[in-house]
């Protein structure tokens, strides 16, 4: 919105042309999201406390967590409001990728909201059943994946429609451009052609998988949000490079016209995340709940699909991956052999039970994420 | 053990508990302050980096 206003004023006052730069709008987006969080945060926490929207703590978890019972939850709504308002203010709203990420974020946030609402407000301990949650996530993920399969290959909306119609007319067997291939990091020219169905399946797995991975990681104060901020900021850099024809050619990355605008969205995610961390740092005054965790994970997944960095997301989001794997391994091991691999899953509880303080686990996981993000960013140059 | 000794031990135990709780509360709020200063530093670094482009 502000971009449109600045462009209108720029007709008379040339200085306002500076707002066309993605870099400036990204910095302003981060600060705007932060300010929104600082303004709305305390009020939201007061309202959540007033309405007794408090976290219930599982009694089979670490005993030190029992003190968290009653802490306001569903604070992810604060993050979503910050991201959406900031993006609407600073991003170019003519850009279809911005809308895809916003709608995916909102959609997954709504699924999380329904689950949290049933658990916390309606006091239904089951919330949304795992099956229904997966169905809703899959619906949104599939629609996004199908749209992105064609829009990543087509630089404009009219070409997207032509490609989509060609796919339907050919009996669902049209080839996509090399931009839609799976990019293998560290190699200049190695990429794996996915085809339409391969792209859709991979994108679906990335979006739904990262959404649930962030949700599983959200178990300690600040554990999920800081890695989300770091990975989001790094994806913003990838988006900027992918959107620039000169940079992407120089760095042997696919040029995705329009992807650069996602830098503004990533900056909004980073700013909103830091603003939320202000209140979520140990001891947390508010938790994000499923509404925040599912939405943020889906946003990261959608952005990674658009900028064609799925494997790099897997690397940078290593903490999320390990947390998810620890749960899968624990469940599989217990069901098959009756024995546990970890003292408790997800893996952050395992380290707590080993004697690490909660804050130690959180900060050490942040450090690991920082290293993984650096490693992921090095793929820009190491080819 | 005399009654006086028993009472002294009970007072010392309660004082120790209160000290542990106070130290714990101070540690918990100290962490929040530390993280909040980190967030402020991150913002200032971002602002500083923006001077690369905003000229």
PDB file of N, CA and C in Angstrom, chain A residues 37-38 40-50 52-57 67-80 82 113 116 120 218-226 272-293 296 358 366, chain B residues 28 32 35-36 39:
ATOM      1  N   UNK A  37       4.544  -5.360  17.014  1.00  0.00           N
ATOM      2  CA  UNK A  37       4.611  -6.359  18.092  1.00  0.00           C
ATOM      3  C   UNK A  37       4.719  -5.678  19.453  1.00  0.00           C
ATOM      4  N   UNK A  38       5.535  -4.636  19.536  1.00  0.00           N
ATOM      5  CA  UNK A  38       5.723  -3.954  20.823  1.00  0.00           C
ATOM      6  C   UNK A  38       4.446  -3.229  21.254  1.00  0.00           C
ATOM      7  N   UNK A  40       1.184  -3.967  20.161  1.00  0.00           N
ATOM      8  CA  UNK A  40       0.039  -4.871  20.380  1.00  0.00           C
ATOM      9  C   UNK A  40       0.347  -5.918  21.452  1.00  0.00           C
ATOM     10  N   UNK A  41       1.616  -6.306  21.567  1.00  0.00           N
ATOM     11  CA  UNK A  41       2.009  -7.409  22.448  1.00  0.00           C
ATOM     12  C   UNK A  41       1.461  -7.334  23.861  1.00  0.00           C
ATOM     13  N   UNK A  42       1.797  -6.270  24.601  1.00  0.00           N
ATOM     14  CA  UNK A  42       1.332  -6.210  25.999  1.00  0.00           C
ATOM     15  C   UNK A  42      -0.193  -6.264  26.115  1.00  0.00           C
ATOM     16  N   UNK A  43      -0.881  -5.582  25.188  1.00  0.00           N
ATOM     17  CA  UNK A  43      -2.351  -5.591  25.245  1.00  0.00           C
ATOM     18  C   UNK A  43      -2.896  -6.989  24.996  1.00  0.00           C
ATOM     19  N   UNK A  44      -2.281  -7.672  24.017  1.00  0.00           N
ATOM     20  CA  UNK A  44      -2.747  -9.009  23.680  1.00  0.00           C
ATOM     21  C   UNK A  44      -2.522  -9.964  24.850  1.00  0.00           C
ATOM     22  N   UNK A  45      -1.353  -9.843  25.487  1.00  0.00           N
ATOM     23  CA  UNK A  45      -1.059 -10.730  26.618  1.00  0.00           C
ATOM     24  C   UNK A  45      -2.045 -10.476  27.746  1.00  0.00           C
ATOM     25  N   UNK A  46      -2.363  -9.183  27.958  1.00  0.00           N
ATOM     26  CA  UNK A  46      -3.342  -8.850  29.022  1.00  0.00           C
ATOM     27  C   UNK A  46      -4.696  -9.470  28.704  1.00  0.00           C
ATOM     28  N   UNK A  47      -5.117  -9.372  27.432  1.00  0.00           N
ATOM     29  CA  UNK A  47      -6.434  -9.920  27.040  1.00  0.00           C
ATOM     30  C   UNK A  47      -6.450 -11.436  27.171  1.00  0.00           C
ATOM     31  N   UNK A  48      -5.352 -12.078  26.752  1.00  0.00           N
ATOM     32  CA  UNK A  48      -5.286 -13.545  26.827  1.00  0.00           C
ATOM     33  C   UNK A  48      -5.345 -13.991  28.291  1.00  0.00           C
ATOM     34  N   UNK A  49      -4.668 -13.234  29.152  1.00  0.00           N
ATOM     35  CA  UNK A  49      -4.679 -13.567  30.584  1.00  0.00           C
ATOM     36  C   UNK A  49      -6.082 -13.356  31.154  1.00  0.00           C
ATOM     37  N   UNK A  50      -6.703 -12.250  30.737  1.00  0.00           N
ATOM     38  CA  UNK A  50      -8.049 -11.909  31.226  1.00  0.00           C
ATOM     39  C   UNK A  50      -9.053 -12.995  30.851  1.00  0.00           C
ATOM     40  N   UNK A  52      -8.348 -15.990  30.329  1.00  0.00           N
ATOM     41  CA  UNK A  52      -7.814 -17.263  30.844  1.00  0.00           C
ATOM     42  C   UNK A  52      -7.462 -18.228  29.699  1.00  0.00           C
ATOM     43  N   UNK A  53      -6.907 -17.686  28.631  1.00  0.00           N
ATOM     44  CA  UNK A  53      -6.479 -18.527  27.509  1.00  0.00           C
ATOM     45  C   UNK A  53      -5.053 -18.967  27.824  1.00  0.00           C
ATOM     46  N   UNK A  54      -4.947 -19.973  28.687  1.00  0.00           N
ATOM     47  CA  UNK A  54      -3.652 -20.381  29.194  1.00  0.00           C
ATOM     48  C   UNK A  54      -3.269 -21.772  28.736  1.00  0.00           C
ATOM     49  N   UNK A  55      -1.963 -21.989  28.695  1.00  0.00           N
ATOM     50  CA  UNK A  55      -1.416 -23.268  28.247  1.00  0.00           C
ATOM     51  C   UNK A  55      -1.663 -24.358  29.269  1.00  0.00           C
ATOM     52  N   UNK A  56      -2.104 -25.510  28.789  1.00  0.00           N
ATOM     53  CA  UNK A  56      -2.157 -26.663  29.687  1.00  0.00           C
ATOM     54  C   UNK A  56      -0.902 -27.487  29.408  1.00  0.00           C
ATOM     55  N   UNK A  57      -0.299 -27.983  30.462  1.00  0.00           N
ATOM     56  CA  UNK A  57       0.982 -28.683  30.326  1.00  0.00           C
ATOM     57  C   UNK A  57       0.768 -30.180  30.534  1.00  0.00           C
ATOM     58  N   UNK A  67       5.423 -25.526  35.859  1.00  0.00           N
ATOM     59  CA  UNK A  67       5.280 -24.123  36.257  1.00  0.00           C
ATOM     60  C   UNK A  67       4.728 -23.277  35.097  1.00  0.00           C
ATOM     61  N   UNK A  68       4.815 -23.805  33.870  1.00  0.00           N
ATOM     62  CA  UNK A  68       4.358 -23.053  32.689  1.00  0.00           C
ATOM     63  C   UNK A  68       2.828 -23.100  32.548  1.00  0.00           C
ATOM     64  N   UNK A  69       2.165 -23.974  33.292  1.00  0.00           N
ATOM     65  CA  UNK A  69       0.715 -24.095  33.153  1.00  0.00           C
ATOM     66  C   UNK A  69       0.059 -22.744  33.410  1.00  0.00           C
ATOM     67  N   UNK A  70      -0.865 -22.380  32.534  1.00  0.00           N
ATOM     68  CA  UNK A  70      -1.566 -21.119  32.709  1.00  0.00           C
ATOM     69  C   UNK A  70      -0.939 -19.947  31.961  1.00  0.00           C
ATOM     70  N   UNK A  71       0.299 -20.114  31.445  1.00  0.00           N
ATOM     71  CA  UNK A  71       0.920 -19.031  30.649  1.00  0.00           C
ATOM     72  C   UNK A  71       0.061 -18.802  29.416  1.00  0.00           C
ATOM     73  N   UNK A  72      -0.256 -17.534  29.105  1.00  0.00           N
ATOM     74  CA  UNK A  72      -1.100 -17.268  27.934  1.00  0.00           C
ATOM     75  C   UNK A  72      -0.526 -17.905  26.670  1.00  0.00           C
ATOM     76  N   UNK A  73      -1.403 -18.493  25.869  1.00  0.00           N
ATOM     77  CA  UNK A  73      -0.984 -19.102  24.610  1.00  0.00           C
ATOM     78  C   UNK A  73      -1.753 -18.455  23.456  1.00  0.00           C
ATOM     79  N   UNK A  74      -1.571 -18.982  22.268  1.00  0.00           N
ATOM     80  CA  UNK A  74      -2.157 -18.394  21.043  1.00  0.00           C
ATOM     81  C   UNK A  74      -1.546 -17.031  20.738  1.00  0.00           C
ATOM     82  N   UNK A  75      -0.345 -16.789  21.268  1.00  0.00           N
ATOM     83  CA  UNK A  75       0.327 -15.533  20.953  1.00  0.00           C
ATOM     84  C   UNK A  75       0.798 -15.476  19.502  1.00  0.00           C
ATOM     85  N   UNK A  76       0.707 -16.602  18.804  1.00  0.00           N
ATOM     86  CA  UNK A  76       1.051 -16.609  17.383  1.00  0.00           C
ATOM     87  C   UNK A  76       0.193 -15.657  16.579  1.00  0.00           C
ATOM     88  N   UNK A  77      -0.987 -15.358  17.115  1.00  0.00           N
ATOM     89  CA  UNK A  77      -1.859 -14.388  16.440  1.00  0.00           C
ATOM     90  C   UNK A  77      -1.160 -13.032  16.360  1.00  0.00           C
ATOM     91  N   UNK A  78      -0.373 -12.708  17.383  1.00  0.00           N
ATOM     92  CA  UNK A  78       0.392 -11.458  17.366  1.00  0.00           C
ATOM     93  C   UNK A  78       1.384 -11.460  16.209  1.00  0.00           C
ATOM     94  N   UNK A  79       2.048 -12.611  16.037  1.00  0.00           N
ATOM     95  CA  UNK A  79       3.034 -12.730  14.952  1.00  0.00           C
ATOM     96  C   UNK A  79       2.320 -12.577  13.607  1.00  0.00           C
ATOM     97  N   UNK A  80       1.195 -13.245  13.450  1.00  0.00           N
ATOM     98  CA  UNK A  80       0.483 -13.197  12.168  1.00  0.00           C
ATOM     99  C   UNK A  80      -0.012 -11.790  11.857  1.00  0.00           C
ATOM    100  N   UNK A  82       1.289  -8.998  12.877  1.00  0.00           N
ATOM    101  CA  UNK A  82       2.468  -8.198  12.516  1.00  0.00           C
ATOM    102  C   UNK A  82       2.897  -8.477  11.083  1.00  0.00           C
ATOM    103  N   UNK A 113      -5.279 -22.109  14.742  1.00  0.00           N
ATOM    104  CA  UNK A 113      -6.223 -21.366  15.598  1.00  0.00           C
ATOM    105  C   UNK A 113      -7.363 -22.266  16.039  1.00  0.00           C
ATOM    106  N   UNK A 116      -6.040 -24.683  18.663  1.00  0.00           N
ATOM    107  CA  UNK A 116      -5.794 -24.016  19.944  1.00  0.00           C
ATOM    108  C   UNK A 116      -7.106 -23.631  20.610  1.00  0.00           C
ATOM    109  N   UNK A 120      -7.962 -24.821  24.287  1.00  0.00           N
ATOM    110  CA  UNK A 120      -7.761 -23.873  25.376  1.00  0.00           C
ATOM    111  C   UNK A 120      -9.060 -23.180  25.787  1.00  0.00           C
ATOM    112  N   UNK A 218       8.396 -26.216  18.831  1.00  0.00           N
ATOM    113  CA  UNK A 218       7.874 -25.216  19.766  1.00  0.00           C
ATOM    114  C   UNK A 218       7.507 -25.890  21.087  1.00  0.00           C
ATOM    115  N   UNK A 219       8.558 -26.131  21.906  1.00  0.00           N
ATOM    116  CA  UNK A 219       8.295 -26.791  23.173  1.00  0.00           C
ATOM    117  C   UNK A 219       9.006 -26.115  24.345  1.00  0.00           C
ATOM    118  N   UNK A 220       9.966 -25.252  24.034  1.00  0.00           N
ATOM    119  CA  UNK A 220      10.669 -24.494  25.074  1.00  0.00           C
ATOM    120  C   UNK A 220      10.578 -23.007  24.741  1.00  0.00           C
ATOM    121  N   UNK A 221      10.779 -22.175  25.759  1.00  0.00           N
ATOM    122  CA  UNK A 221      10.625 -20.724  25.570  1.00  0.00           C
ATOM    123  C   UNK A 221      11.648 -20.187  24.566  1.00  0.00           C
ATOM    124  N   UNK A 222      11.163 -19.730  23.430  1.00  0.00           N
ATOM    125  CA  UNK A 222      12.038 -19.127  22.432  1.00  0.00           C
ATOM    126  C   UNK A 222      12.708 -20.116  21.494  1.00  0.00           C
ATOM    127  N   UNK A 223      12.440 -21.406  21.679  1.00  0.00           N
ATOM    128  CA  UNK A 223      13.177 -22.406  20.885  1.00  0.00           C
ATOM    129  C   UNK A 223      12.802 -22.374  19.411  1.00  0.00           C
ATOM    130  N   UNK A 224      11.512 -22.181  19.105  1.00  0.00           N
ATOM    131  CA  UNK A 224      11.080 -22.221  17.700  1.00  0.00           C
ATOM    132  C   UNK A 224      11.234 -20.873  17.012  1.00  0.00           C
ATOM    133  N   UNK A 225      11.025 -19.793  17.729  1.00  0.00           N
ATOM    134  CA  UNK A 225      10.918 -18.503  17.058  1.00  0.00           C
ATOM    135  C   UNK A 225      12.264 -17.990  16.554  1.00  0.00           C
ATOM    136  N   UNK A 226      13.338 -18.176  17.336  1.00  0.00           N
ATOM    137  CA  UNK A 226      14.618 -17.637  16.886  1.00  0.00           C
ATOM    138  C   UNK A 226      15.146 -18.356  15.652  1.00  0.00           C
ATOM    139  N   UNK A 272       8.679  -9.607  12.989  1.00  0.00           N
ATOM    140  CA  UNK A 272       7.583 -10.084  13.846  1.00  0.00           C
ATOM    141  C   UNK A 272       8.107 -11.132  14.831  1.00  0.00           C
ATOM    142  N   UNK A 273       9.023 -11.985  14.354  1.00  0.00           N
ATOM    143  CA  UNK A 273       9.598 -13.017  15.219  1.00  0.00           C
ATOM    144  C   UNK A 273      10.403 -12.418  16.358  1.00  0.00           C
ATOM    145  N   UNK A 274      11.215 -11.397  16.027  1.00  0.00           N
ATOM    146  CA  UNK A 274      12.008 -10.746  17.080  1.00  0.00           C
ATOM    147  C   UNK A 274      11.090 -10.033  18.069  1.00  0.00           C
ATOM    148  N   UNK A 275      10.050  -9.416  17.551  1.00  0.00           N
ATOM    149  CA  UNK A 275       9.085  -8.758  18.435  1.00  0.00           C
ATOM    150  C   UNK A 275       8.397  -9.747  19.356  1.00  0.00           C
ATOM    151  N   UNK A 276       8.106 -10.908  18.842  1.00  0.00           N
ATOM    152  CA  UNK A 276       7.467 -11.932  19.673  1.00  0.00           C
ATOM    153  C   UNK A 276       8.461 -12.481  20.694  1.00  0.00           C
ATOM    154  N   UNK A 277       9.716 -12.647  20.269  1.00  0.00           N
ATOM    155  CA  UNK A 277      10.743 -13.161  21.182  1.00  0.00           C
ATOM    156  C   UNK A 277      10.926 -12.257  22.392  1.00  0.00           C
ATOM    157  N   UNK A 278      10.638 -10.967  22.206  1.00  0.00           N
ATOM    158  CA  UNK A 278      10.715 -10.009  23.316  1.00  0.00           C
ATOM    159  C   UNK A 278       9.869 -10.499  24.496  1.00  0.00           C
ATOM    160  N   UNK A 279       8.728 -11.098  24.165  1.00  0.00           N
ATOM    161  CA  UNK A 279       7.819 -11.572  25.214  1.00  0.00           C
ATOM    162  C   UNK A 279       7.946 -13.079  25.450  1.00  0.00           C
ATOM    163  N   UNK A 280       8.571 -13.786  24.511  1.00  0.00           N
ATOM    164  CA  UNK A 280       8.622 -15.246  24.574  1.00  0.00           C
ATOM    165  C   UNK A 280       9.916 -15.776  25.179  1.00  0.00           C
ATOM    166  N   UNK A 281      10.901 -14.869  25.387  1.00  0.00           N
ATOM    167  CA  UNK A 281      12.180 -15.315  25.964  1.00  0.00           C
ATOM    168  C   UNK A 281      11.936 -15.832  27.375  1.00  0.00           C
ATOM    169  N   UNK A 282      12.737 -16.797  27.775  1.00  0.00           N
ATOM    170  CA  UNK A 282      12.579 -17.414  29.087  1.00  0.00           C
ATOM    171  C   UNK A 282      12.740 -16.381  30.208  1.00  0.00           C
ATOM    172  N   UNK A 283      11.850 -16.324  31.166  1.00  0.00           N
ATOM    173  CA  UNK A 283      10.587 -17.061  31.274  1.00  0.00           C
ATOM    174  C   UNK A 283       9.493 -16.413  30.435  1.00  0.00           C
ATOM    175  N   UNK A 284       8.854 -17.209  29.594  1.00  0.00           N
ATOM    176  CA  UNK A 284       7.936 -16.668  28.585  1.00  0.00           C
ATOM    177  C   UNK A 284       6.697 -16.064  29.235  1.00  0.00           C
ATOM    178  N   UNK A 285       6.312 -14.905  28.694  1.00  0.00           N
ATOM    179  CA  UNK A 285       5.050 -14.288  29.113  1.00  0.00           C
ATOM    180  C   UNK A 285       3.905 -14.768  28.238  1.00  0.00           C
ATOM    181  N   UNK A 286       4.257 -15.324  27.081  1.00  0.00           N
ATOM    182  CA  UNK A 286       3.224 -15.810  26.148  1.00  0.00           C
ATOM    183  C   UNK A 286       3.843 -16.890  25.272  1.00  0.00           C
ATOM    184  N   UNK A 287       3.042 -17.862  24.853  1.00  0.00           N
ATOM    185  CA  UNK A 287       3.476 -18.890  23.904  1.00  0.00           C
ATOM    186  C   UNK A 287       2.796 -18.642  22.565  1.00  0.00           C
ATOM    187  N   UNK A 288       3.406 -19.167  21.508  1.00  0.00           N
ATOM    188  CA  UNK A 288       2.814 -18.885  20.201  1.00  0.00           C
ATOM    189  C   UNK A 288       1.650 -19.823  19.869  1.00  0.00           C
ATOM    190  N   UNK A 289       1.678 -21.018  20.428  1.00  0.00           N
ATOM    191  CA  UNK A 289       0.594 -21.961  20.122  1.00  0.00           C
ATOM    192  C   UNK A 289       0.689 -22.477  18.697  1.00  0.00           C
ATOM    193  N   UNK A 290      -0.243 -23.339  18.334  1.00  0.00           N
ATOM    194  CA  UNK A 290      -0.255 -23.903  16.979  1.00  0.00           C
ATOM    195  C   UNK A 290      -0.520 -22.825  15.941  1.00  0.00           C
ATOM    196  N   UNK A 291      -1.270 -21.796  16.320  1.00  0.00           N
ATOM    197  CA  UNK A 291      -1.605 -20.747  15.360  1.00  0.00           C
ATOM    198  C   UNK A 291      -0.340 -20.098  14.815  1.00  0.00           C
ATOM    199  N   UNK A 292       0.661 -19.951  15.671  1.00  0.00           N
ATOM    200  CA  UNK A 292       1.913 -19.351  15.204  1.00  0.00           C
ATOM    201  C   UNK A 292       2.831 -20.370  14.559  1.00  0.00           C
ATOM    202  N   UNK A 293       2.985 -21.525  15.210  1.00  0.00           N
ATOM    203  CA  UNK A 293       3.971 -22.512  14.748  1.00  0.00           C
ATOM    204  C   UNK A 293       3.619 -23.056  13.365  1.00  0.00           C
ATOM    205  N   UNK A 296       4.043 -20.197  10.655  1.00  0.00           N
ATOM    206  CA  UNK A 296       5.428 -19.805  10.338  1.00  0.00           C
ATOM    207  C   UNK A 296       6.138 -20.899   9.550  1.00  0.00           C
ATOM    208  N   UNK A 358      16.796 -25.425  30.800  1.00  0.00           N
ATOM    209  CA  UNK A 358      15.959 -25.103  29.631  1.00  0.00           C
ATOM    210  C   UNK A 358      16.619 -24.030  28.773  1.00  0.00           C
ATOM    211  N   UNK A 366      19.965 -22.411  19.247  1.00  0.00           N
ATOM    212  CA  UNK A 366      20.104 -21.199  18.428  1.00  0.00           C
ATOM    213  C   UNK A 366      21.482 -21.161  17.762  1.00  0.00           C
TER     214      UNK A 366
ATOM    215  N   UNK B  28      15.928 -15.917  36.185  1.00  0.00           N
ATOM    216  CA  UNK B  28      14.933 -15.984  35.114  1.00  0.00           C
ATOM    217  C   UNK B  28      14.741 -14.602  34.497  1.00  0.00           C
ATOM    218  N   UNK B  32      15.719 -12.800  30.487  1.00  0.00           N
ATOM    219  CA  UNK B  32      14.830 -11.999  29.645  1.00  0.00           C
ATOM    220  C   UNK B  32      15.524 -10.694  29.244  1.00  0.00           C
ATOM    221  N   UNK B  35      18.218 -11.395  26.564  1.00  0.00           N
ATOM    222  CA  UNK B  35      17.653 -11.628  25.223  1.00  0.00           C
ATOM    223  C   UNK B  35      17.135 -10.325  24.628  1.00  0.00           C
ATOM    224  N   UNK B  36      16.542  -9.497  25.483  1.00  0.00           N
ATOM    225  CA  UNK B  36      16.015  -8.222  24.969  1.00  0.00           C
ATOM    226  C   UNK B  36      17.126  -7.301  24.504  1.00  0.00           C
ATOM    227  N   UNK B  39      18.145  -8.528  21.094  1.00  0.00           N
ATOM    228  CA  UNK B  39      17.188  -8.099  20.050  1.00  0.00           C
ATOM    229  C   UNK B  39      17.500  -6.649  19.664  1.00  0.00           C
TER     230      UNK B  39
END
